[in-house]
CSV table of C-alpha atoms in Angstrom, one decimal:
chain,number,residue,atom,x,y,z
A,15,UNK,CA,-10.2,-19.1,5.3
A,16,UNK,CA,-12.7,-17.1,7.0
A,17,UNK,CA,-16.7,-17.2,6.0
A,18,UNK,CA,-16.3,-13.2,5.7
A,19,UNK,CA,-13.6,-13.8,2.8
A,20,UNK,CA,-14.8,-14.5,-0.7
A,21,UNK,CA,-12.4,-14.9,-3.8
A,22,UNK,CA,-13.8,-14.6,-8.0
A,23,UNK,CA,-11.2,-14.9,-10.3
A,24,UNK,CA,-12.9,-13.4,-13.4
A,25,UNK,CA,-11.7,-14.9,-17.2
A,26,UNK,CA,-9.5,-12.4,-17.5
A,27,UNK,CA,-7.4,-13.3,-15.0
A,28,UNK,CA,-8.0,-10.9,-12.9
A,29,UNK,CA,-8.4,-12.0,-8.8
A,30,UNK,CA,-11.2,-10.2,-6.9
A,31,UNK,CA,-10.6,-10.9,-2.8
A,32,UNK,CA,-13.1,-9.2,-0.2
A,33,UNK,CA,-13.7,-9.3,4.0
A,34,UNK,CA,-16.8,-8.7,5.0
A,35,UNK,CA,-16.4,-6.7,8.1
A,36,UNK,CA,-19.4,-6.3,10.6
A,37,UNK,CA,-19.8,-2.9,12.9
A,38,UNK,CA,-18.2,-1.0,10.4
A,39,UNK,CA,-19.4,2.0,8.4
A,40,UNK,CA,-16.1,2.2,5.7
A,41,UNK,CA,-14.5,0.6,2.9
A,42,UNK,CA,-11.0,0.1,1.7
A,43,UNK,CA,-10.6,-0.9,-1.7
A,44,UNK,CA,-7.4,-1.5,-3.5
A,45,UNK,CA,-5.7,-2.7,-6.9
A,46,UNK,CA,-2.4,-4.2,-6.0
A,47,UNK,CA,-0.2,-5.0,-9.0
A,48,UNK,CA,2.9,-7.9,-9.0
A,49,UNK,CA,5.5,-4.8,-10.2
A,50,UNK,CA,8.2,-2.7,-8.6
A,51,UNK,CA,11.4,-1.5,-8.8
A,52,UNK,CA,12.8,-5.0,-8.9
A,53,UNK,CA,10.8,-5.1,-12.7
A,54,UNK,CA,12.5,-2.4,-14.0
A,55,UNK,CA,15.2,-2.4,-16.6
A,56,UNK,CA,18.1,-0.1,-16.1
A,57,UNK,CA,17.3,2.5,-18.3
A,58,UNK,CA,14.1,3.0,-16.9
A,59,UNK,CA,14.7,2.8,-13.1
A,60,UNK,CA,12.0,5.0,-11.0
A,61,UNK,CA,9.2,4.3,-14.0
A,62,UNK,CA,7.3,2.1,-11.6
A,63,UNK,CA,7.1,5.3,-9.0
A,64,UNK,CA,6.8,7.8,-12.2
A,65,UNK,CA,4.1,5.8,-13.0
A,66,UNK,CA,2.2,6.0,-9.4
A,67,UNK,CA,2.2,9.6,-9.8
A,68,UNK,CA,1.5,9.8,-12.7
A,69,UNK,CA,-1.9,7.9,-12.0
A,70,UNK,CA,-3.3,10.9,-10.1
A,71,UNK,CA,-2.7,13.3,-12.9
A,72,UNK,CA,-5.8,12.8,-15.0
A,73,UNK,CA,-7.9,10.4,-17.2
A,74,UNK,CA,-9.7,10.8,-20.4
A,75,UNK,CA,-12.9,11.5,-18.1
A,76,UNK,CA,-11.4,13.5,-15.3
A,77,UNK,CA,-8.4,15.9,-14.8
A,78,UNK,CA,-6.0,15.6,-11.8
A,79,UNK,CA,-8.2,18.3,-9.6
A,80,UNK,CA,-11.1,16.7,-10.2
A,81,UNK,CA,-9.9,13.1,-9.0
A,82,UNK,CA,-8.9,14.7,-5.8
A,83,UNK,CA,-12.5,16.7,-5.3
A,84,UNK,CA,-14.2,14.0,-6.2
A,85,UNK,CA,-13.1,11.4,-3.5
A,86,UNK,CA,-12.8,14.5,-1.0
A,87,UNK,CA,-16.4,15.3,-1.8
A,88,UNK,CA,-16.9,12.4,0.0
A,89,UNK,CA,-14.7,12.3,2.9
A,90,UNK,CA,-12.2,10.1,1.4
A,91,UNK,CA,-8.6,8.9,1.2
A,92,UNK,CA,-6.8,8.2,-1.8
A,93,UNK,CA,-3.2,7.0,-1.8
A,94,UNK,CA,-0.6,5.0,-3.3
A,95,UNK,CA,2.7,3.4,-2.9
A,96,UNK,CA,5.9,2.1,-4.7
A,97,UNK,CA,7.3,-1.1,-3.3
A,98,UNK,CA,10.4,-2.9,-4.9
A,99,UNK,CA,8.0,-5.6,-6.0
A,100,UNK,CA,4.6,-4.3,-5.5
A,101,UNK,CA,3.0,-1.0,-6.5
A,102,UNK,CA,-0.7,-0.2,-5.2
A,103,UNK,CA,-3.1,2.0,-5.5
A,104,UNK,CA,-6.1,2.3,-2.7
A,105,UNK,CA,-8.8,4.2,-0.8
A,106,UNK,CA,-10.8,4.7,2.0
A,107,UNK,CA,-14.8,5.5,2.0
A,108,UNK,CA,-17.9,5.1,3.4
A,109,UNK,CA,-19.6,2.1,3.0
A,110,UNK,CA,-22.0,4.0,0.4
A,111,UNK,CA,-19.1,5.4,-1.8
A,112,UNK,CA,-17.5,2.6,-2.8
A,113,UNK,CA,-19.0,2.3,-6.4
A,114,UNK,CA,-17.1,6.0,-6.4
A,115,UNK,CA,-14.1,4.6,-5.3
A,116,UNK,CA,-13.9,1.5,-7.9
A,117,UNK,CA,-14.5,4.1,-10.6
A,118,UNK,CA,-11.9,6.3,-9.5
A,119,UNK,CA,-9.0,3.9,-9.2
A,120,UNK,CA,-10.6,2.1,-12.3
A,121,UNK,CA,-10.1,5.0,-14.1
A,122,UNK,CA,-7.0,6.1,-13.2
A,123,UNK,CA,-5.3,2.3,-14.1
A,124,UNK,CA,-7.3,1.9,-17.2
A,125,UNK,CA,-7.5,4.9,-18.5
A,126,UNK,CA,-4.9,7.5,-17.5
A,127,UNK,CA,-4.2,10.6,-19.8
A,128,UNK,CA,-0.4,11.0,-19.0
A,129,UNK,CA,-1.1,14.9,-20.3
A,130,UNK,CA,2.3,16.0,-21.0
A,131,UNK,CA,2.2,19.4,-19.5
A,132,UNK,CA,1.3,17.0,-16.4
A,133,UNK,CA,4.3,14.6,-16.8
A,134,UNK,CA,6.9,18.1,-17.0
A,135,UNK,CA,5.1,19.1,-13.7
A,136,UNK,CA,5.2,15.6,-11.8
A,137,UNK,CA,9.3,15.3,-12.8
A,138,UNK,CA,9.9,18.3,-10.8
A,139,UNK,CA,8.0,17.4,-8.2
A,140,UNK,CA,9.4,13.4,-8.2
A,141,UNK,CA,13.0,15.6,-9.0
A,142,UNK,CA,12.2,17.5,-5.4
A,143,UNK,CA,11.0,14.4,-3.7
A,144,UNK,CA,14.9,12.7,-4.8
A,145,UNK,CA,16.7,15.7,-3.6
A,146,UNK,CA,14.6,15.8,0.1
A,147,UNK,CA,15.8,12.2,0.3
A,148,UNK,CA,19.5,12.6,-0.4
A,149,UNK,CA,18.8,15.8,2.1
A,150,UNK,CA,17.3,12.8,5.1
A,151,UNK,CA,20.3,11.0,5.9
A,152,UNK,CA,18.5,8.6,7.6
A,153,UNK,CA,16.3,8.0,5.0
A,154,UNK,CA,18.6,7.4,2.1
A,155,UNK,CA,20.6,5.8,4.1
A,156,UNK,CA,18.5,2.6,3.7
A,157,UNK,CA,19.4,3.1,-0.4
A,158,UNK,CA,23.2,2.8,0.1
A,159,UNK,CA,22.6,-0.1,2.0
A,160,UNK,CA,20.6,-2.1,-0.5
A,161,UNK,CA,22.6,-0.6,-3.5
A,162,UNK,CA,25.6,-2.5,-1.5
A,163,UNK,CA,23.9,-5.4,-0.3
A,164,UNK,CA,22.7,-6.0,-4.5
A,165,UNK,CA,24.9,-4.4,-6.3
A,166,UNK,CA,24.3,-3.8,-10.1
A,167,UNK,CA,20.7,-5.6,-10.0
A,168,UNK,CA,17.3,-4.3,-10.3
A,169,UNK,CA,16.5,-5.5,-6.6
A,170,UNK,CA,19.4,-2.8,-5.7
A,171,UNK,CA,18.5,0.0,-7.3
A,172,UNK,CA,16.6,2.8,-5.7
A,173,UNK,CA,13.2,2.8,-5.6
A,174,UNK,CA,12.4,6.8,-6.6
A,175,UNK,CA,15.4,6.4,-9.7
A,176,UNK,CA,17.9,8.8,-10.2
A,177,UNK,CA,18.1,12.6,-11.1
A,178,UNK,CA,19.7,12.1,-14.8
A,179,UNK,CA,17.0,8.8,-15.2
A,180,UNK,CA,13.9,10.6,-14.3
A,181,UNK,CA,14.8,14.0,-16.4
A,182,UNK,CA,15.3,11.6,-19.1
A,183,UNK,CA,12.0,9.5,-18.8
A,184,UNK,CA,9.0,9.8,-21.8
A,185,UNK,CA,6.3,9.5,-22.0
A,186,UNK,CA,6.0,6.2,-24.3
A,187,UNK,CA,8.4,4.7,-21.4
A,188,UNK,CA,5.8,5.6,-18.6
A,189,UNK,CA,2.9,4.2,-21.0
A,190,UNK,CA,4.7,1.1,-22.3
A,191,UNK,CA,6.0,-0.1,-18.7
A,192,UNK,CA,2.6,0.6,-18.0
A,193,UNK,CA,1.2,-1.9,-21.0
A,194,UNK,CA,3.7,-4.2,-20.2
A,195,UNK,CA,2.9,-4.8,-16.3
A,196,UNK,CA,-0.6,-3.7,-15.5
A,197,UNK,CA,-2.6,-6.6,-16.6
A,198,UNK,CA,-5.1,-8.2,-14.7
A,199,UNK,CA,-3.1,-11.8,-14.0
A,200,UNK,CA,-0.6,-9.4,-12.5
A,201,UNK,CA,-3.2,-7.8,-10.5
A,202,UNK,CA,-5.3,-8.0,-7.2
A,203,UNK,CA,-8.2,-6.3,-6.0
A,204,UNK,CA,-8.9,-6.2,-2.9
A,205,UNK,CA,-11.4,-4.5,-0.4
A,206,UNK,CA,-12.4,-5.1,3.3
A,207,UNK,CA,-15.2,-3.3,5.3
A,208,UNK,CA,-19.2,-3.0,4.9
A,209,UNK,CA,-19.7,-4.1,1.4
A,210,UNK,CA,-21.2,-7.3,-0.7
A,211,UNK,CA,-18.9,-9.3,-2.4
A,212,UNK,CA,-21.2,-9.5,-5.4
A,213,UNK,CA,-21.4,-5.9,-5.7
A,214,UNK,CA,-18.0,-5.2,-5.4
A,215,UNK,CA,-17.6,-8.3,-8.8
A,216,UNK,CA,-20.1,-6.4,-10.6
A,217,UNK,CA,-18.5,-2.8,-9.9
A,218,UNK,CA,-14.8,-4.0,-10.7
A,219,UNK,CA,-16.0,-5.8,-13.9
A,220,UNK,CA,-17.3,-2.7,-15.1
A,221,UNK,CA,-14.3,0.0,-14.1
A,222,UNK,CA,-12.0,-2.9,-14.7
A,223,UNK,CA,-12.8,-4.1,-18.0
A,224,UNK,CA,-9.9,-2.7,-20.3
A,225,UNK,CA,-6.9,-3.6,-18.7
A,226,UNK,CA,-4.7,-4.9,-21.2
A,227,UNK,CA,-3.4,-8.4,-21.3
A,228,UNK,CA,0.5,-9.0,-20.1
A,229,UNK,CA,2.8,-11.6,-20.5
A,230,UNK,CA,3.9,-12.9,-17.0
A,231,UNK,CA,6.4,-11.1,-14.5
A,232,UNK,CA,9.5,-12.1,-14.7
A,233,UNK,CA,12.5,-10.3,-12.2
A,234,UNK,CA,16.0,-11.2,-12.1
A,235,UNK,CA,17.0,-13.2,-9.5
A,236,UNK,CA,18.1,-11.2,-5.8
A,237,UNK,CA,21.7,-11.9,-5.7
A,238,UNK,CA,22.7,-10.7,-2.0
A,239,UNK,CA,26.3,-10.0,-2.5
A,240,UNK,CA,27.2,-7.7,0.5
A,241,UNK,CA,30.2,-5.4,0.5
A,242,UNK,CA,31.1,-1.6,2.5
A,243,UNK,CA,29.2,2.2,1.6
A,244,UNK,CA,31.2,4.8,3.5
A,245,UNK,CA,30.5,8.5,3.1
A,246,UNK,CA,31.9,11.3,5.4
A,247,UNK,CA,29.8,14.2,5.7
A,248,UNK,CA,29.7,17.0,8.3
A,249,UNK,CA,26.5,16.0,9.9
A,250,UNK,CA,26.1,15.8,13.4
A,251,UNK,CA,25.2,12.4,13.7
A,252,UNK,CA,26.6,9.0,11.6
A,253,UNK,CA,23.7,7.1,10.2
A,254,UNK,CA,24.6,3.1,10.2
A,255,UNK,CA,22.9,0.4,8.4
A,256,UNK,CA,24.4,-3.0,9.4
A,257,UNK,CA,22.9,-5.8,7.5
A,258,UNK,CA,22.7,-9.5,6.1
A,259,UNK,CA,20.8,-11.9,4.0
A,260,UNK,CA,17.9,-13.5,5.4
A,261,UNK,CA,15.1,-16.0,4.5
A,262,UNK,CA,12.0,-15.3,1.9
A,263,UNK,CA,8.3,-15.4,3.1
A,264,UNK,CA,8.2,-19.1,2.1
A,265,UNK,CA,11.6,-20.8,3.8
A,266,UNK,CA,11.4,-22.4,7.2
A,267,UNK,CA,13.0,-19.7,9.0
A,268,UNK,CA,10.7,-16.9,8.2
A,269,UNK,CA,8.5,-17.0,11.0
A,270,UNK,CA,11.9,-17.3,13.4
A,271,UNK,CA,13.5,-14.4,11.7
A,272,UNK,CA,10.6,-12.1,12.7
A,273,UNK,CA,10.7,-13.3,16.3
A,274,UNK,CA,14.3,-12.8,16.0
A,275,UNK,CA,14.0,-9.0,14.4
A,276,UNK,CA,11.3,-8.5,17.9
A,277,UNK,CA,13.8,-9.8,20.4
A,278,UNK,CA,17.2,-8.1,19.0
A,279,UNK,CA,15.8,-4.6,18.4
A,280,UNK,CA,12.0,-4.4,18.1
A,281,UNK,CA,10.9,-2.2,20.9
A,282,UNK,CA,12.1,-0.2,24.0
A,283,UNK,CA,12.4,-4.1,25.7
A,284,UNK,CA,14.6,-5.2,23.3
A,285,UNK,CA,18.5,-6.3,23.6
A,286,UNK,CA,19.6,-3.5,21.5
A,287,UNK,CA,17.5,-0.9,22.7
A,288,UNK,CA,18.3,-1.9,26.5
A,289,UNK,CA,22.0,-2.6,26.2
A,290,UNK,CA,23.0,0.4,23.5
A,291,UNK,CA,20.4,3.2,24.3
A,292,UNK,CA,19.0,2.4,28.1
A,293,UNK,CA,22.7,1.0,29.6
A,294,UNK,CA,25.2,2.9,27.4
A,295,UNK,CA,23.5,6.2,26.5
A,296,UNK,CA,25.2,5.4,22.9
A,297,UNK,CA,22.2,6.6,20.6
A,298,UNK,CA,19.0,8.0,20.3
A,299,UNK,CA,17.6,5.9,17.8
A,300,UNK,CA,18.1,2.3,17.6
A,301,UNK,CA,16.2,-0.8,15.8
A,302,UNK,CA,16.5,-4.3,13.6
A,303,UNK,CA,14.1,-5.5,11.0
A,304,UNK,CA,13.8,-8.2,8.7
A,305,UNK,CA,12.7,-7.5,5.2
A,306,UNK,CA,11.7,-10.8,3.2
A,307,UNK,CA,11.2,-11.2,-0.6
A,308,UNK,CA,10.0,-13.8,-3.2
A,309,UNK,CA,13.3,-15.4,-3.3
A,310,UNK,CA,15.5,-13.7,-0.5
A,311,UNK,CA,15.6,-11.0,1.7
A,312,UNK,CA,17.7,-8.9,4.2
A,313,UNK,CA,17.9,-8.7,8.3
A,314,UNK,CA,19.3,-4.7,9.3
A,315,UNK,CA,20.2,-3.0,12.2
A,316,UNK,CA,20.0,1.0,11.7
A,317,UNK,CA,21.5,3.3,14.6
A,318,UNK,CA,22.3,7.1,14.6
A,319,UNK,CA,25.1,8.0,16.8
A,320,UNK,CA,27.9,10.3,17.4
A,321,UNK,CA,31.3,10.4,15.9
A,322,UNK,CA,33.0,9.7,18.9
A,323,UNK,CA,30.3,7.0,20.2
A,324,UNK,CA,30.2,4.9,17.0
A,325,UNK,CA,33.5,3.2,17.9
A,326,UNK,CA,31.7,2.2,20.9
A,327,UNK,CA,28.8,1.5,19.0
A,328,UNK,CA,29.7,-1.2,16.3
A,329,UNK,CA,31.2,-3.9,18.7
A,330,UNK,CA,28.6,-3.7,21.4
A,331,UNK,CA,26.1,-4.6,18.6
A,332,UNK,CA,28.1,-7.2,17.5
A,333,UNK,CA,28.4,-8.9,20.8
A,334,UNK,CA,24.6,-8.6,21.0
A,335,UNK,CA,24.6,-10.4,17.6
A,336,UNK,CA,26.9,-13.3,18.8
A,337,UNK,CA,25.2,-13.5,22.3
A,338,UNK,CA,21.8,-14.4,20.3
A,339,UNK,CA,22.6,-16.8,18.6
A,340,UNK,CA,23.1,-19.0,21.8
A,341,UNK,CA,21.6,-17.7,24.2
A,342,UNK,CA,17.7,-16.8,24.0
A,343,UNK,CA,15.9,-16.8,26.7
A,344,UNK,CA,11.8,-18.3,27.2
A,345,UNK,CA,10.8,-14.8,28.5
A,346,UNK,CA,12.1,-13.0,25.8
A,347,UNK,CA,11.3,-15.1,23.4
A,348,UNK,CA,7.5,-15.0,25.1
A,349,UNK,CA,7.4,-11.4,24.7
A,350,UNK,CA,8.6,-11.3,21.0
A,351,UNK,CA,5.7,-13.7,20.1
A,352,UNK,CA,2.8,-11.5,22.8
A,353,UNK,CA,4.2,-8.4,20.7
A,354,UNK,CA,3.6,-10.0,17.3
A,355,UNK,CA,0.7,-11.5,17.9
A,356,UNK,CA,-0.9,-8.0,19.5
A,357,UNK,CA,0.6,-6.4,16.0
A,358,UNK,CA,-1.5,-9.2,13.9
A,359,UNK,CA,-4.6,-8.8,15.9
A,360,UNK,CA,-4.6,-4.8,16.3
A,361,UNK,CA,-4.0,-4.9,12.5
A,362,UNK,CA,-7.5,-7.0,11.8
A,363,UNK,CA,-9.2,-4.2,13.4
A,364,UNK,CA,-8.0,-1.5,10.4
A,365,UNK,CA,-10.0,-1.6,6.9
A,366,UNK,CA,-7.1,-0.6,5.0
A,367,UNK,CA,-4.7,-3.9,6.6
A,368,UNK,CA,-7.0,-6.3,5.9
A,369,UNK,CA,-7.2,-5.1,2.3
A,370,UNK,CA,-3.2,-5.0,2.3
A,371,UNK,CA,-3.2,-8.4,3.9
A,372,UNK,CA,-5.9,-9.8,1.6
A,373,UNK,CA,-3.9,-8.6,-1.7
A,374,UNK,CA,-0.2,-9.6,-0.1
A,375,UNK,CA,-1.1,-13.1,0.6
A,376,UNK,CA,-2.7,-13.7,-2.5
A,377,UNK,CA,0.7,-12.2,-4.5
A,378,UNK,CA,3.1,-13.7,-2.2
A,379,UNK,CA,1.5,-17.6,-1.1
A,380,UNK,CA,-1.1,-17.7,-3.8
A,381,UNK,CA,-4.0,-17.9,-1.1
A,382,UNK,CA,-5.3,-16.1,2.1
A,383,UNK,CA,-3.4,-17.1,5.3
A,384,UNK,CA,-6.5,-17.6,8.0
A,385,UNK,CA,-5.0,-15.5,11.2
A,386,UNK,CA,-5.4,-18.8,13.0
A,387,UNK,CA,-2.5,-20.2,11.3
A,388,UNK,CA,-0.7,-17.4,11.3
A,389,UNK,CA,-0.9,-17.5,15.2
A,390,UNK,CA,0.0,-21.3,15.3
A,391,UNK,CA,3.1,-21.0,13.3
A,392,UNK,CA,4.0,-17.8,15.8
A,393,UNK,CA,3.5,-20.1,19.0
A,394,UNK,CA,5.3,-22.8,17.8
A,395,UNK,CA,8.7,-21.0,17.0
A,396,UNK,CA,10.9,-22.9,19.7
A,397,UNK,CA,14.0,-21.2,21.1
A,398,UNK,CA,16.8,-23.2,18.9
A,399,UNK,CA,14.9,-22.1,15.8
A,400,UNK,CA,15.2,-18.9,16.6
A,401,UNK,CA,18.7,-19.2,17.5
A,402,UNK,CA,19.3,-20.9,14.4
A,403,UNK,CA,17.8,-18.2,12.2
A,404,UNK,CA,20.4,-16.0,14.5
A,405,UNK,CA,23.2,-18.2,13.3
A,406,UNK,CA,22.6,-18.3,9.8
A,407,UNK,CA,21.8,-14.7,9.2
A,408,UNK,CA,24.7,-13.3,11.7
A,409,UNK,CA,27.4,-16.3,9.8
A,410,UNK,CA,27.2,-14.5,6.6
A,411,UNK,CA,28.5,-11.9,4.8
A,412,UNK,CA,27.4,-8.3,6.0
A,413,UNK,CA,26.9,-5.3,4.4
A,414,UNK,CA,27.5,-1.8,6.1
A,415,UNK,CA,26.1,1.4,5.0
A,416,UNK,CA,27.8,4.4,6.9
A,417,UNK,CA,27.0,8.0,6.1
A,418,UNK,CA,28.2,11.0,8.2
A,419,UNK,CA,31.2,11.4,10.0
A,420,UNK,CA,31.6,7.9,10.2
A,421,UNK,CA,35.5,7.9,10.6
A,422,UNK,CA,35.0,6.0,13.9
A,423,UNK,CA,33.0,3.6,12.8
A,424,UNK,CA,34.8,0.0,11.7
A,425,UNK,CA,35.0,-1.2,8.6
A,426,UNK,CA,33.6,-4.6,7.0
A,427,UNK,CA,36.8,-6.6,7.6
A,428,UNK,CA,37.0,-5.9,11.9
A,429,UNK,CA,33.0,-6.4,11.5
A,430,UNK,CA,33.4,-9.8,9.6
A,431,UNK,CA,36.4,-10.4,11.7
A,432,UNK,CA,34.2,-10.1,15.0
A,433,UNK,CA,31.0,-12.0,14.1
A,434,UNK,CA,33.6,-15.1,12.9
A,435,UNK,CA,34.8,-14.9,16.5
C-alpha cells in the first residue's frame, strides 16, 4: 500500500481510508455503505434508492435548500448513487472546505428529517424518474435482462423499485431499512486529495458519531438462472441484451474476463465493433462488459439494431463468441491490457476515483489493492486464460433481453443451439 494511504478503524467499527494527493487543490470525501438493492426484501424493493433521495431532503439542522446552498456556496459537488450492493454518498471541495463537507454528508446519514411533505414530493419525483426509464429502451433494457438472468431474487430486482412498491413505501420503512443497514461496520469513509489524515479522523468522529449499531449484512445468494425477455414494441430500433454468468471479483478468472470484455467489444478496435458495426454496417451502437459481484456476476453484449438487421445480427455475434474462445491473438490481447492499464492510471489522476477505489477495495477484498499489483496481475493474463474465461462464460446458459420489434431476432433455443456448436 502506498505511503500516501492511511487506514483508522475507530471502536465503533467504523473504517476511515484516505490518499494524500500532492499538486492538488480539492478533496473528495465519501461514506460508502455495504447495502443495495440486493439487501432489500421484497416488499420494500427501491428503499435503498428511496433512501438516497431522501438524504438530500433535510436534517434536524438544515432543510433540503439549505444543504444544496451550502456546499454551492462553496463551489462544490454533492452527489449520490444506488448500486445493487453499494449505496454512496460523496463530494467534491476545495481543499479548505472539507470540514463542510464531512458535516454535510455527516448530517444527512446521521441525522436526516425524512419531513413528510418531503417524502410525498420525492415519490413523485422517484415515480417520474421510473416512468423516463421504462420511456429509454435502452436503458431499461439492462432491467429485463437482469430480472431474467435472476429471476425472483433480490439480485434481480430493479434497482429504482416499482410504481405500485414505491407509492406504497412509509416512512417507518425508509427509516427502519435505514436503522437496519447504515451502521458504521457496514460503512466506509473515504477521501482522497489535499487533506491530513488526522484531520479528516477527528472531523468524521465528530459528524460521524451517532450512527446506529447494525447487525451484519447478509444478501441471498445470486442464483444466475438465465432464461428469454421478449417484448415487441413499435420502436424504431430493437434493443438486445445477450448475456451470461461470469466470475466474482475474487475467482481466478476475473482479471481475464476484463481483458476478455476489452478485446470482444470494448472500443472502436474491438471484434464486435469492427466485424458488426465497421464491416457490416449492422448497428450503431455496439459493446460487451463484465459486471462482477461478491459471489457471481454477469458478461453482456448490448446492440441496437433494426428489425430487419437483427436476424443478421444475432449469429454474427455468436460466431464472434465461438471464434474467441480459440483464437486470441498477442496483439489484441496487447491492446486490451495497454487500454486497461491507461483506464487504471488516467483514473489515479481523478479525486473522486481514488476515493471510489479506496472505499470499493476495502468493501470488496477487505484491503487497498496497491496499483502495482493491480498492473502485475493485468500483464500476466496469458492468452489461454483468457480463452478459457471465453469458454466458460460463452458454455453456459444465456440470457436474452429483446425489446422492440424484435420479431427477427432468435430466440434462446437457436442461440443455445449455436454457441453448443
Amino acid at each position: 500500500m502506498s505511503d500516501a494511504i492511511r487506514l483508522t478503524r475507530l471502536p465503533s467499527g467504523l473504517t476511515i481510508a484516505s490518499e494524500h494527493m500532492p499538486r492538488v487543490e480539492t478533496v473528495s470525501f465519501g461514506a460508502y455503505v455495504a447495502t443495495g438493492t440486493r439487501h432489500e426484501r421484497a416488499e420494500e424493493n427501491g428503499v435503498s434508492h428511496f433512501l438516497e433521495h431522501m438524504a438530500f431532503k433535510g436534517t434536524a439542522r438544515r432543510d433540503a435548500a439549505a444543504i444544496a446552498r451550502e456546499i454551492e456556496n462553496v463551489g462544490g459537488h454533492l452527489n449520490a448513487y444506488t448500486a445493487r450492493e453499494s449505496t454512496a454518498y460523496y463530494c467534491k471541495v476545495l481543499k479548505e472546505d472539507m470540514p463542510l463537507a464531512v458535516d454535510i454528508i455527516g448530517d444527512i446519514l446521521t441525522h436526516s428529517a425524512f419531513a413528510p411533505e418531503e417524502i410525498e414530493r420525492e415519490r413523485g419525483v422517484i415515480l417520474q424518474e421510473i416512468g423516463q426509464a421504462n420511456d429509454t429502451p435502452d436503458d431499461i433494457i439492462f432491467d429485463h435482462f437482469q430480472t431474467t438472468a435472476f429471476p425472483d431474487q433480490p439480485m434481480g430486482r430493479p434497482t429504482l423499485g416499482t410504481e405500485e412498491i414505491i407509492r406504497g413505501m412509509s416512512r417507518e420503512t425508509l427509516m427502519a431499512y435505514m436503522r437496519r443497514h447504515y451502521g458504521p461496520e457496514r460503512m466506509v469513509i473515504a477521501a482522497a486529495g489535499a487533506l491530513d489524515h488526522d484531520q479528516l479522523v477527528d472531523l468524521v468522529q465528530q459528524h460521524f458519531a451517532d450512527l446506529p449499531q447494525v447487525a451484519p449484512a447478509l444478501a441471498d445468494p445470486a442464483r444466475y438462472v438465465g432464461g428469454e425477455y421478449r417484448e415487441d414494441d413499435e420502436l424504431e430500433q430493437v434493443h438486445i441484451v445477450l448475456g451470461f454468468p461470469s466470475p466474482s471479483f475474487n475467482d481466478r478468472l476475473h482479471y481475464p474476463t476484463l481483458l476478455l470484455s476489452n478485446l470482444l467489444g470494448g472500443g472502436m478496435s474491438s471484434r464486435l465493433f469492427q466485424e458488426i458495426r465497421e464491416k457490416r454496417g449492422l448497428v450503431y451502437s455496439i459493446y460487451s462488459f463484465a459486471h462482477p459481484f461478491q459471489d457471481g456476476g454477469v458478461f453482456a453484449i448490448y446492440a441496437g439494431t433494426g428489425e430487419t438487421e437483427a436476424k443478421e445480427l444475432v449469429p454474427v455475434t455468436l460466431a464472434e463468441l465461438r471464434k474467441v474462445q480459440r483464437d486470441v491473438t498477442m496483439e489484441e490481447l496487447d491492446r486490451a491490457k495497454a487500454q486497461f492499464r491507461a483506464g487504471l492510471l488516467m483514473s489515479m489522476e481523478s479525486t473522486g476515483s481514488r476515493t471510489e477505489q479506496l472505499a470499493r477495495h476495502l468493501q470488496i477484498f477487505g484491503r487497498v489493492l496497491p496499483v502495482d499489483e493491480i498492473r502485475a496481475k493485468i500483464a500476466a493474463v496469458t492468452i489461454e486464460e483468457v480463452q478459457e474465461a471465453a469458454a466458460q462464460t460463452f458454455r453456459a446458459a444465456p440470457t436474452l433481453a429483446a425489446l422492440g420489434p424484435a420479431r427477427q431476432v432468435p430466440g434462446l433455443a437457436d442461440i443455445t443451439a449455436s454457441l453448443a456448436g
